[in-house]
Tab-separated table of C-alpha atoms and ligand atoms in Angstrom:
chain	number	residue	atom	x	y	z
A	1120	MET	CA	-0.189	-0.172	-0.066
A	1121	ILE	CA	1.534	3.086	-1.212
A	1122	HIS	CA	0.681	6.122	1.717
A	1123	GLN	CA	-0.385	9.828	0.402
A	1124	LYS	CA	2.005	12.410	1.707
A	1125	GLN	CA	0.249	14.632	3.890
A	1126	GLU	CA	1.959	18.054	4.703
A	1127	HIS	CA	0.472	20.224	7.395
A	1128	THR	CA	-3.282	21.764	6.682
A	1129	SER	CA	-3.266	25.686	5.530
A	1130	SER	CA	-3.004	27.101	9.233
A	1131	TYR	CA	-1.307	29.951	10.497
A	1132	TYR	CA	0.948	27.923	12.414
A	1133	ALA	CA	1.738	25.797	9.353
A	1134	ALA	CA	2.938	28.874	7.555
A	1135	THR	CA	5.207	30.363	11.084
A	1136	ALA	CA	6.505	27.248	11.976
A	1137	ASN	CA	10.051	27.463	13.207
A	1138	ASP	CA	11.078	24.111	11.505
A	1139	VAL	CA	9.866	21.740	8.656
A	1140	THR	CA	10.541	18.967	10.361
A	1141	ASP	CA	11.759	16.008	7.812
A	1142	TYR	CA	12.016	12.887	9.975
A	1143	PRO	CA	12.678	9.618	8.368
A	1144	VAL	CA	10.162	6.970	7.027
A	1145	LEU	CA	9.898	3.701	9.107
A	1146	GLN	CA	12.240	1.610	6.794
A	1147	GLY	CA	13.345	-1.809	8.027
A	1148	SER	CA	12.894	-3.439	11.627
A	1149	HIS	CA	13.961	-1.134	14.508
A	1150	SER	CA	13.784	-2.703	18.876
A	1151	ALA	CA	12.932	-0.421	21.380
A	1152	ASP	CA	11.745	-0.318	24.933
A	1153	VAL	CA	8.937	1.679	23.930
A	1154	CYS	CA	7.315	2.705	20.444
A	1155	VAL	CA	4.832	5.174	20.642
A	1156	VAL	CA	2.123	5.514	17.353
A	1157	GLY	CA	1.263	9.270	16.990
A	1158	ALA	CA	3.242	12.182	17.194
A	1159	GLY	CA	0.825	15.144	18.538
A	1160	PHE	CA	1.111	15.832	22.257
A	1161	THR	CA	-0.213	12.702	23.911
A	1162	GLY	CA	2.540	11.424	22.050
A	1163	VAL	CA	5.143	13.279	21.406
A	1164	ALA	CA	5.111	14.059	25.461
A	1165	THR	CA	5.058	10.787	26.370
A	1166	ALA	CA	8.278	9.681	24.211
A	1167	LEU	CA	10.209	12.788	25.515
A	1168	THR	CA	9.771	12.084	29.408
A	1169	LEU	CA	10.588	8.165	28.693
A	1170	ALA	CA	13.671	10.137	26.901
A	1171	GLU	CA	14.530	11.985	30.321
A	1172	ARG	CA	14.032	8.870	31.871
A	1173	GLY	CA	16.609	7.071	29.827
A	1174	TYR	CA	13.909	4.683	27.947
A	1175	SER	CA	14.710	3.944	24.557
A	1176	VAL	CA	11.864	5.028	22.321
A	1177	ALA	CA	10.367	4.880	18.923
A	1178	LEU	CA	8.052	7.615	17.837
A	1179	ILE	CA	5.956	7.233	14.493
A	1180	GLU	CA	3.582	9.638	13.397
A	1181	ALA	CA	1.558	8.821	10.446
A	1182	ASN	CA	2.304	12.430	8.556
A	1183	ARG	CA	4.290	15.079	10.548
A	1184	VAL	CA	5.020	16.110	13.449
A	1185	GLY	CA	2.426	18.006	15.055
A	1186	TRP	CA	0.285	17.109	12.164
A	1187	GLY	CA	-3.220	16.600	13.829
A	1188	ALA	CA	-5.098	18.816	16.888
A	1189	SER	CA	-1.868	19.353	18.538
A	1190	GLY	CA	-0.581	21.792	15.206
A	1191	ARG	CA	-3.844	23.074	14.756
A	1192	ASN	CA	-5.707	24.309	17.856
A	1193	GLY	CA	-6.337	27.518	19.950
A	1194	GLY	CA	-3.121	27.107	21.411
A	1195	GLN	CA	-4.734	28.073	25.231
A	1196	LEU	CA	-3.137	26.797	27.746
A	1197	ILE	CA	-5.967	26.436	30.335
A	1198	ASN	CA	-5.432	24.102	33.172
A	1199	GLY	CA	-7.174	21.381	33.862
A	1200	ILE	CA	-8.051	17.744	32.547
A	1201	SER	CA	-11.694	17.174	31.259
A	1202	GLY	CA	-13.783	14.636	33.319
A	1203	LEU	CA	-11.637	15.459	37.057
A	1204	SER	CA	-14.432	16.638	39.029
A	1205	ARG	CA	-16.102	13.095	38.105
A	1206	ILE	CA	-12.973	11.107	38.874
A	1207	LEU	CA	-12.877	12.801	42.310
A	1208	LYS	CA	-16.789	12.083	42.543
A	1209	LYS	CA	-15.820	8.518	42.472
A	1210	HIS	CA	-12.987	8.354	44.537
A	1211	GLY	CA	-13.742	10.916	47.117
A	1212	THR	CA	-12.135	13.596	48.852
A	1213	GLY	CA	-9.080	11.194	49.980
A	1214	ILE	CA	-7.685	12.346	46.316
A	1215	ALA	CA	-8.895	15.831	46.617
A	1216	ASP	CA	-5.029	16.833	46.659
A	1217	MET	CA	-3.675	14.824	43.725
A	1218	VAL	CA	-6.649	16.099	41.594
A	1219	TRP	CA	-5.693	19.989	42.360
A	1220	ASP	CA	-1.968	18.837	40.982
A	1221	LEU	CA	-3.154	16.921	38.342
A	1222	ARG	CA	-4.914	19.871	37.202
A	1223	TRP	CA	-1.662	22.055	36.979
A	1224	ARG	CA	0.410	19.976	36.221
A	1225	GLY	CA	0.461	20.232	32.820
A	1226	ASN	CA	0.949	23.663	32.749
A	1227	ASN	CA	4.040	23.313	34.622
A	1228	ILE	CA	5.576	20.858	32.704
A	1229	ILE	CA	5.042	22.739	29.612
A	1230	ARG	CA	6.038	25.914	30.933
A	1231	ASP	CA	9.715	23.945	32.117
A	1232	ARG	CA	10.450	22.507	29.274
A	1233	VAL	CA	9.883	25.534	26.952
A	1234	GLU	CA	12.570	26.559	29.461
A	1235	LYS	CA	14.756	23.344	29.789
A	1236	TYR	CA	14.497	23.055	25.742
A	1237	ALA	CA	14.790	26.670	24.642
A	1238	ILE	CA	11.457	26.593	22.701
A	1239	ASP	CA	10.294	29.774	20.909
A	1240	CYS	CA	6.867	29.395	20.788
A	1241	ASP	CA	5.383	32.799	21.844
A	1242	LEU	CA	4.572	31.515	25.059
A	1243	LYS	CA	2.004	34.214	27.084
A	1244	ASP	CA	0.763	34.571	31.211
A	1245	GLY	CA	-3.779	35.348	30.782
A	1246	TYR	CA	-6.194	33.288	30.111
A	1247	VAL	CA	-9.542	34.890	31.076
A	1248	GLU	CA	-12.981	32.681	31.104
A	1249	VAL	CA	-15.887	35.101	29.864
A	1250	ALA	CA	-19.754	34.758	31.293
A	1251	THR	CA	-21.696	35.422	28.282
A	1252	LYS	CA	-25.162	34.942	30.246
A	1253	PRO	CA	-25.732	36.326	33.663
A	1254	ARG	CA	-25.823	32.804	34.979
A	1255	GLN	CA	-22.171	31.727	34.234
A	1256	ILE	CA	-21.098	34.591	36.706
A	1257	ALA	CA	-21.744	31.520	39.685
A	1258	ASP	CA	-19.180	29.928	37.592
A	1259	ILE	CA	-16.814	32.730	37.674
A	1260	GLU	CA	-17.233	32.946	41.344
A	1261	TYR	CA	-16.443	29.275	42.058
A	1262	SER	CA	-13.163	29.625	40.667
A	1263	ALA	CA	-11.804	32.450	42.447
A	1264	ALA	CA	-13.010	30.926	45.668
A	1265	GLU	CA	-11.685	27.739	44.889
A	1266	ARG	CA	-7.639	28.960	44.268
A	1267	LYS	CA	-8.465	31.055	47.318
A	1268	ARG	CA	-9.353	27.684	49.004
A	1269	HIS	CA	-5.831	26.398	47.937
A	1270	ASN	CA	-3.975	29.552	48.512
A	1271	PHE	CA	-3.240	29.495	44.945
A	1272	PRO	CA	0.427	31.594	44.507
A	1273	TYR	CA	0.264	32.725	41.049
A	1274	ARG	CA	-2.133	35.655	40.149
A	1275	TYR	CA	-5.671	35.683	39.235
A	1276	GLU	CA	-9.382	38.086	39.286
A	1277	THR	CA	-12.316	38.448	38.799
A	1278	TRP	CA	-13.197	41.405	36.165
A	1279	ASP	CA	-17.628	42.562	36.479
A	1280	ARG	CA	-18.878	43.694	33.411
A	1281	ASP	CA	-17.426	46.970	32.990
A	1282	LYS	CA	-13.719	45.624	33.708
A	1283	THR	CA	-14.465	43.156	31.138
A	1284	ARG	CA	-15.829	45.549	28.552
A	1285	GLU	CA	-12.280	47.966	29.206
A	1286	MET	CA	-9.790	44.638	29.002
A	1287	LEU	CA	-11.557	43.005	25.971
A	1288	GLY	CA	-12.938	46.125	23.960
A	1289	THR	CA	-16.562	44.229	23.728
A	1290	ASP	CA	-19.775	44.428	25.532
A	1291	ALA	CA	-20.455	40.739	25.038
A	1292	PHE	CA	-19.632	39.784	28.038
A	1293	HIS	CA	-21.337	40.041	31.248
A	1294	GLY	CA	-17.947	39.413	33.653
A	1295	GLY	CA	-14.461	37.548	33.034
A	1296	PHE	CA	-12.122	35.668	35.466
A	1297	ILE	CA	-8.459	35.689	34.586
A	1298	CYS	CA	-5.864	33.532	35.910
A	1299	TYR	CA	-2.368	34.264	34.701
A	1300	ARG	CA	-0.919	30.853	35.340
A	1301	ASP	CA	-2.878	29.742	32.397
A	1302	GLY	CA	-2.120	31.393	28.809
A	1303	HIS	CA	-1.544	30.752	25.350
A	1304	LEU	CA	1.260	29.804	22.597
A	1305	HIS	CA	1.820	28.660	19.170
A	1306	PRO	CA	0.851	24.676	19.928
A	1307	LEU	CA	3.004	23.630	16.970
A	1308	ASN	CA	6.277	25.025	17.598
A	1309	LEU	CA	5.491	23.827	20.981
A	1310	CYS	CA	4.944	20.005	19.871
A	1311	VAL	CA	8.017	20.367	17.089
A	1312	GLY	CA	10.287	21.930	19.882
A	1313	GLU	CA	9.359	18.878	21.828
A	1314	ALA	CA	10.362	16.196	19.182
A	1315	ARG	CA	13.604	17.887	18.493
A	1316	ALA	CA	14.332	17.585	22.924
A	1317	ALA	CA	13.368	13.907	22.497
A	1318	HIS	CA	15.140	13.573	19.604
A	1319	GLU	CA	18.082	14.766	20.744
A	1320	LEU	CA	17.606	12.515	24.070
A	1321	GLY	CA	18.023	9.319	21.665
A	1322	ALA	CA	14.697	8.712	20.635
A	1323	ARG	CA	13.722	7.807	17.265
A	1324	VAL	CA	11.670	9.821	15.259
A	1325	PHE	CA	9.601	8.396	12.009
A	1326	GLU	CA	7.151	10.638	9.606
A	1327	GLN	CA	4.971	9.595	6.879
A	1328	SER	CA	4.861	6.223	8.212
A	1329	PRO	CA	1.011	5.498	9.435
A	1330	VAL	CA	0.607	2.178	11.618
A	1331	ILE	CA	-1.275	-0.836	10.104
A	1332	GLY	CA	-1.589	-2.980	12.491
A	1333	ILE	CA	-0.440	-4.223	15.867
A	1334	ALA	CA	0.640	-8.191	16.358
A	1335	HIS	CA	-0.079	-8.650	19.877
A	1336	GLY	CA	2.219	-10.569	22.074
A	1337	ASP	CA	5.434	-10.935	24.856
A	1338	ARG	CA	7.143	-8.257	22.324
A	1339	PRO	CA	4.254	-6.682	20.612
A	1340	THR	CA	5.477	-5.733	16.670
A	1341	VAL	CA	4.029	-2.362	15.306
A	1342	LYS	CA	3.711	-2.218	11.933
A	1343	THR	CA	3.771	-0.119	8.657
A	1344	ALA	CA	3.916	-0.504	5.002
A	1345	SER	CA	7.638	-0.603	4.406
A	1346	GLY	CA	9.139	-1.375	8.372
A	1347	PHE	CA	8.147	-2.510	11.904
A	1348	VAL	CA	9.286	-1.838	15.110
A	1349	GLN	CA	9.723	-4.240	17.990
A	1350	ALA	CA	9.219	-3.067	21.603
A	1351	ASP	CA	8.478	-4.326	25.227
A	1352	ALA	CA	5.302	-2.109	25.079
A	1353	VAL	CA	3.478	0.328	22.954
A	1354	VAL	CA	1.343	3.578	23.101
A	1355	LEU	CA	-1.341	4.341	21.176
A	1356	ALA	CA	-1.607	8.352	21.163
A	1357	GLY	CA	-3.094	8.646	17.927
A	1358	ASN	CA	-6.793	10.177	19.772
A	1359	ALA	CA	-9.403	11.546	16.850
A	1360	TYR	CA	-7.294	10.254	13.987
A	1361	SER	CA	-6.905	6.883	14.765
A	1362	GLU	CA	-8.818	3.799	13.784
A	1363	LEU	CA	-5.942	1.200	15.305
A	1364	GLU	CA	-7.580	-1.722	17.305
A	1365	PRO	CA	-11.230	-1.559	16.333
A	1366	GLY	CA	-12.148	-4.355	18.459
A	1367	HIS	CA	-10.974	-2.399	21.798
A	1368	LEU	CA	-11.064	0.765	20.921
A	1369	SER	CA	-14.304	2.000	18.498
A	1370	ASN	CA	-16.611	4.308	19.532
A	1371	LEU	CA	-14.495	5.397	22.678
A	1372	VAL	CA	-13.935	8.767	21.343
A	1373	PHE	CA	-15.592	10.529	18.644
A	1374	PRO	CA	-14.103	13.132	16.339
A	1375	ALA	CA	-15.900	16.755	16.532
A	1376	GLY	CA	-14.668	19.519	13.883
A	1377	SER	CA	-13.448	22.792	15.376
A	1378	TYR	CA	-12.365	25.646	13.256
A	1379	ILE	CA	-10.409	28.530	13.319
A	1380	ILE	CA	-9.599	32.189	11.057
A	1381	GLY	CA	-6.750	34.427	11.494
A	1382	THR	CA	-6.788	37.962	10.550
A	1383	GLU	CA	-4.723	40.225	8.584
A	1384	PRO	CA	-2.507	41.330	11.873
A	1385	LEU	CA	-4.395	44.124	13.563
A	1386	ALA	CA	-3.459	48.080	13.993
A	1387	ASP	CA	-2.085	48.920	17.074
A	1388	GLU	CA	-4.801	50.676	18.113
A	1389	MET	CA	-6.924	47.784	17.204
A	1390	VAL	CA	-4.894	46.034	19.895
A	1391	SER	CA	-5.299	48.557	22.556
A	1392	GLU	CA	-8.684	48.428	22.432
A	1393	ILE	CA	-9.648	44.735	21.971
A	1394	ASN	CA	-7.065	43.407	23.799
A	1395	PRO	CA	-4.223	45.135	26.051
A	1396	LEU	CA	-3.196	42.664	28.002
A	1397	ASP	CA	-2.657	39.996	25.231
A	1398	VAL	CA	-4.619	37.264	26.927
A	1399	ALA	CA	-6.559	34.188	25.649
A	1400	VAL	CA	-10.097	34.377	25.821
A	1401	CYS	CA	-12.477	31.626	25.868
A	1402	ASP	CA	-16.431	31.560	27.178
A	1403	LEU	CA	-18.355	29.370	29.857
A	1404	ASN	CA	-20.783	27.873	26.860
A	1405	ASN	CA	-20.757	24.069	26.455
A	1406	VAL	CA	-20.161	24.420	22.888
A	1407	VAL	CA	-17.075	27.425	23.511
A	1408	ASP	CA	-16.153	30.296	21.358
A	1409	TYR	CA	-12.128	31.260	21.801
A	1410	TYR	CA	-9.561	33.628	20.883
A	1411	ARG	CA	-6.710	34.904	21.144
A	1412	LEU	CA	-3.743	37.270	18.997
A	1413	SER	CA	-0.898	36.102	17.748
A	1414	ALA	CA	2.566	36.945	18.080
A	1415	ASP	CA	2.113	38.956	15.128
A	1416	LYS	CA	-1.031	40.675	16.183
A	1417	ARG	CA	-3.243	38.914	13.977
A	1418	LEU	CA	-7.065	37.631	15.848
A	1419	LEU	CA	-6.731	34.058	15.994
A	1420	TYR	CA	-10.983	33.140	16.430
A	1421	GLY	CA	-12.513	29.609	17.026
A	1422	GLY	CA	-15.242	27.909	17.445
A	1423	ALA	CA	-18.297	25.843	17.124
A	1424	CYS	CA	-17.575	22.085	17.281
A	1425	ASN	CA	-19.477	20.674	14.173
A	1426	TYR	CA	-20.518	16.968	15.279
A	1427	SER	CA	-22.391	16.282	11.806
A	1428	GLY	CA	-19.001	15.310	10.270
A	1429	ARG	CA	-19.244	17.729	7.592
A	1430	ASP	CA	-16.594	20.561	7.619
A	1431	PRO	CA	-18.738	23.633	6.283
A	1432	ALA	CA	-17.925	24.698	2.755
A	1433	SER	CA	-16.217	27.586	4.108
A	1434	ILE	CA	-14.809	28.187	7.236
A	1435	THR	CA	-14.622	31.821	7.396
A	1436	ALA	CA	-18.111	32.100	5.924
A	1437	PHE	CA	-19.281	29.651	9.267
A	1438	ILE	CA	-16.539	31.990	11.885
A	1439	ARG	CA	-16.759	35.065	11.077
A	1440	PRO	CA	-19.984	36.427	12.004
A	1441	ARG	CA	-18.950	34.666	15.639
A	1442	MET	CA	-16.189	36.866	15.893
A	1443	LEU	CA	-18.390	40.109	14.785
A	1444	LYS	CA	-21.014	39.403	17.307
A	1445	ILE	CA	-17.901	40.318	19.438
A	1446	TYR	CA	-16.345	42.495	17.570
A	1447	PRO	CA	-18.165	44.372	14.720
A	1448	GLN	CA	-15.119	46.867	14.730
A	1449	LEU	CA	-13.354	43.462	12.596
A	1450	LYS	CA	-16.041	43.964	9.973
A	1451	ASP	CA	-13.558	45.364	7.309
A	1452	VAL	CA	-10.379	43.337	8.221
A	1453	ARG	CA	-9.087	40.670	5.931
A	1454	ILE	CA	-9.318	36.741	6.907
A	1455	ASP	CA	-5.586	35.696	5.874
A	1456	TYR	CA	-5.932	31.885	7.264
A	1457	GLU	CA	-8.917	29.641	7.978
A	1458	TRP	CA	-8.516	25.660	9.118
A	1459	GLY	CA	-10.183	23.085	11.281
A	1460	GLY	CA	-9.303	19.694	12.947
A	1461	LYS	CA	-10.429	16.969	14.689
A	1462	VAL	CA	-11.415	16.905	18.633
A	1463	GLY	CA	-11.700	14.057	20.260
A	1464	ILE	CA	-14.508	13.481	22.287
A	1465	VAL	CA	-15.553	11.245	25.200
A	1466	LEU	CA	-19.277	10.709	26.244
A	1467	ASN	CA	-18.579	11.347	30.060
A	1468	ARG	CA	-15.358	13.820	29.104
A	1469	ILE	CA	-12.908	11.714	30.663
A	1470	PRO	CA	-9.895	10.960	28.710
A	1471	ALA	CA	-10.373	7.065	27.634
A	1472	VAL	CA	-7.266	5.589	29.258
A	1473	GLY	CA	-6.051	1.766	29.554
A	1474	ARG	CA	-4.232	-1.349	28.107
A	1475	ILE	CA	-4.851	-3.840	25.211
A	1476	ASN	CA	-3.066	-7.128	26.583
A	1477	LYS	CA	-1.359	-5.593	29.318
A	1478	ASN	CA	1.620	-3.989	27.030
A	1479	VAL	CA	0.343	-1.646	24.504
A	1480	TYR	CA	-1.136	1.395	26.071
A	1481	TYR	CA	-3.825	3.939	24.810
A	1482	CYS	CA	-4.632	7.442	25.999
A	1483	GLN	CA	-7.200	9.465	23.818
A	1484	GLY	CA	-10.339	11.655	23.823
A	1485	TYR	CA	-9.809	15.177	25.717
A	1486	SER	CA	-13.088	16.779	24.448
A	1487	GLY	CA	-11.683	19.672	23.032
A	1488	HIS	CA	-9.220	20.714	26.629
A	1489	GLY	CA	-6.265	19.168	25.598
A	1490	VAL	CA	-2.585	21.349	25.608
A	1491	CYS	CA	-2.051	20.870	29.282
A	1492	ALA	CA	-4.096	17.688	29.994
A	1493	THR	CA	-1.981	15.416	27.486
A	1494	HIS	CA	1.125	16.877	28.727
A	1495	VAL	CA	-0.118	15.124	32.039
A	1496	MET	CA	-1.182	12.233	30.146
A	1497	GLY	CA	2.451	11.774	28.879
A	1498	GLU	CA	3.877	11.580	32.415
A	1499	VAL	CA	1.312	9.515	33.257
A	1500	MET	CA	1.688	6.877	30.932
A	1501	ALA	CA	5.438	6.884	31.330
A	1502	ASP	CA	4.768	6.661	35.185
A	1503	ALA	CA	3.111	3.310	33.864
A	1504	LEU	CA	5.604	1.950	31.746
A	1505	ALA	CA	7.446	1.531	34.632
A	1506	GLY	CA	5.104	0.298	36.805
A	1507	THR	CA	3.989	3.491	39.169
A	1508	MET	CA	-0.047	3.109	38.382
A	1509	GLU	CA	-1.551	5.656	41.132
A	1510	ARG	CA	-2.224	8.273	39.016
A	1511	PHE	CA	-2.978	5.858	35.440
A	1512	ASP	CA	-5.746	3.990	36.873
A	1513	LEU	CA	-7.662	6.795	38.382
A	1514	PHE	CA	-8.340	7.087	34.644
A	1515	ALA	CA	-8.616	3.572	33.484
A	1516	ASP	CA	-11.129	2.620	36.104
A	1517	MET	CA	-13.335	5.155	35.134
A	1518	LYS	CA	-16.262	3.065	32.946
A	1519	HIS	CA	-16.959	4.454	29.333
A	1520	PHE	CA	-20.083	4.407	27.251
A	1521	ARG	CA	-20.027	3.830	23.489
A	1522	ILE	CA	-22.344	4.471	20.820
A	1523	PRO	CA	-22.314	2.266	17.698
A	1524	GLY	CA	-20.627	4.346	14.938
A	1525	SER	CA	-19.751	7.468	16.675
A	1526	GLN	CA	-16.111	7.397	16.260
A	1527	TRP	CA	-17.286	7.906	11.798
A	1528	LEU	CA	-17.784	10.786	10.735
A	1529	GLY	CA	-21.192	11.625	9.942
A	1530	ASN	CA	-23.394	10.503	13.100
A	1531	GLN	CA	-26.333	11.799	13.241
A	1532	ILE	CA	-27.364	10.973	16.535
A	1533	ILE	CA	-24.174	12.606	18.172
A	1534	ALA	CA	-25.445	15.898	15.988
A	1535	LEU	CA	-28.622	15.779	17.832
A	1536	GLY	CA	-27.313	15.438	20.982
A	1537	MET	CA	-24.733	18.403	20.480
A	1538	LEU	CA	-27.533	20.235	19.913
A	1539	TYR	CA	-29.058	19.184	23.050
A	1540	TYR	CA	-25.805	21.245	24.376
A	1541	LYS	CA	-26.188	23.689	22.043
A	1542	MET	CA	-29.392	24.512	22.978
A	1543	LYS	CA	-28.787	24.555	26.924
A	1544	ASP	CA	-25.762	27.765	25.600
A	1545	MET	CA	-28.373	29.313	24.232
A	1546	LEU	CA	-31.212	29.381	27.236
B	1443	FAD	C1	-9.350	23.402	16.146
B	1443	FAD	C2	-9.216	23.034	17.373
B	1443	FAD	C3	-8.912	24.104	18.538
B	1443	FAD	C4	-8.079	23.199	19.913
B	1443	FAD	N1	-7.821	24.059	20.495
B	1443	FAD	C5	-7.610	24.071	22.003
B	1443	FAD	C6	-7.075	24.781	22.815
B	1443	FAD	O1	-7.013	25.803	22.320
B	1443	FAD	N2	-6.304	24.562	24.166
B	1443	FAD	C7	-6.734	23.143	24.096
B	1443	FAD	O2	-6.472	22.880	25.581
B	1443	FAD	N3	-6.967	22.209	23.525
B	1443	FAD	C8	-7.601	22.647	22.130
B	1443	FAD	N4	-7.678	21.634	21.397
B	1443	FAD	C9	-7.676	20.449	21.969
B	1443	FAD	C10	-6.294	19.773	21.529
B	1443	FAD	O3	-5.418	20.203	20.318
B	1443	FAD	C11	-6.168	17.699	21.763
B	1443	FAD	O4	-6.761	17.697	22.941
B	1443	FAD	C12	-4.637	17.654	21.730
B	1443	FAD	O5	-4.106	18.285	20.374
B	1443	FAD	C13	-4.702	16.384	21.796
B	1443	FAD	O6	-3.592	15.735	21.392
B	1443	FAD	P1	-2.887	14.415	20.662
B	1443	FAD	O7	-1.813	14.210	20.625
B	1443	FAD	O8	-4.037	13.088	21.986
B	1443	FAD	O9	-3.939	13.983	19.634
B	1443	FAD	P2	-3.361	14.648	18.097
B	1443	FAD	O10	-2.749	15.820	17.866
B	1443	FAD	O11	-4.438	14.921	16.706
B	1443	FAD	O12	-2.188	13.557	17.294
B	1443	FAD	C14	-3.089	12.301	17.125
B	1443	FAD	C15	-1.435	12.196	15.774
B	1443	FAD	O13	-1.517	10.531	15.906
B	1443	FAD	C16	-1.378	10.137	14.156
B	1443	FAD	N5	-1.954	9.097	13.655
B	1443	FAD	C17	-3.024	8.429	14.077
B	1443	FAD	N6	-3.254	7.605	13.594
B	1443	FAD	C18	-1.775	6.965	13.611
B	1443	FAD	C19	-1.389	5.584	12.868
B	1443	FAD	N7	-1.915	4.724	12.507
B	1443	FAD	N8	0.131	5.697	12.588
B	1443	FAD	C20	0.717	6.671	12.831
B	1443	FAD	N9	0.008	8.223	13.484
B	1443	FAD	C21	-1.171	7.640	13.649
B	1443	FAD	C22	-1.687	11.462	13.656
B	1443	FAD	O14	-1.400	11.897	12.570
B	1443	FAD	C23	-1.904	12.370	14.768
B	1443	FAD	O15	-0.605	13.390	14.396
B	1443	FAD	C24	-8.598	22.170	20.465
B	1443	FAD	C25	-8.611	21.342	18.977
B	1443	FAD	C26	-9.088	21.445	17.921
B	1443	FAD	C27	-9.518	20.458	16.747
């Protein structure tokens, strides 16, 4: 079978990547301690953590490092892992401190790595959650109270309507909550930089090498069209783009489209009007809109998860009206970029984590909230491979539901389900 080479999507990130990666195609036979499949944040973070700990690692990517959601996302660095509150509910308050640490661990890992490996990814502090309805003010107050209770050592503030208008140049929001430990960054440059760090520590990275199957056994064999890797353990990190191991993993995670547009660079006066603090912004709805400025002061505006399986005919026509609802003053601004990607949604919102035949691990489904979460899970997977299962088991023990047919795009049941959430947001 001949693989049709796929390069990055036509995003702002691909156009401004620091490096165009060109790792070799996997050919012939290889042996490693661990073989990781998929070089998005989950796969790269797992490979880098393992390489830092002295494991021999092979990282195999179907396309390019960061080709999937990791190289296309909103770049919002948001604490937490979706579904943690359910894990806490199941296991009780005895694990409350561990769950609080899990919430912030991804942020710490990313910040440490950016510094340690000198990764140039436009990292900025500050992320605001905004209330589009008065009832969401309670969520903002909860966020502040929670940090107070934990003696959170980093800066945060609640904003009333006037302050939010002053800081974000729009009357669309009833209030906001800003946390300066969160922030935003260029996700493709982070992913490529971390892969480079793993490679420099000895991890073998392969691109344009889709994995076509796994032969299970004491040392499973991961096969591509032109080679294979035999390893003590395998980590599957293909998330919403993976079709591997259908007997175990089908319908656990379903793909939903999320879309972003990038404006031309904005004039300084416009930047001072709409985002003088240069922070990331996301609303508090179930189906979120999110935006931030790029390093060269474009507005990158995203949202509108699409569960029907069909990409919009024009992403700009789909997203631009949402942007103009918040910022009518951008009506004459040119749109230079538009792109989309697949978010891996799990019905109960808890990442689907587990093992097949004891030595093939999987970790997927961050429900649109994965920049930090993937980095925590990379560490959780590396710990599990070394036999420390405490945090792995928190996730692996959770029950998941499957909707038949949901992993394939075009599922109308899912579309209907999500219409329910959109209607809830509208109320
Ligand atoms: C448009 C968009 C906006 C988003 N915005 C945000 C945001 O602002 N903040 C946030 O926290 N999260 C956001 N997310 C979610 C976040 O990007 C994801 O949760 C995260 O990147 C998932 O990383 P991953 O490594 O698990 O998956 P991916 O990044 O999708 O990587 C999976 C990789 O596996 C490869 N692969 C699949 N199958 C195979 C195979 N058979 N062989 C080899 N390789 C294979 C794919 O090619 C792909 O590169 C957004 C997602 C999208 C799509």
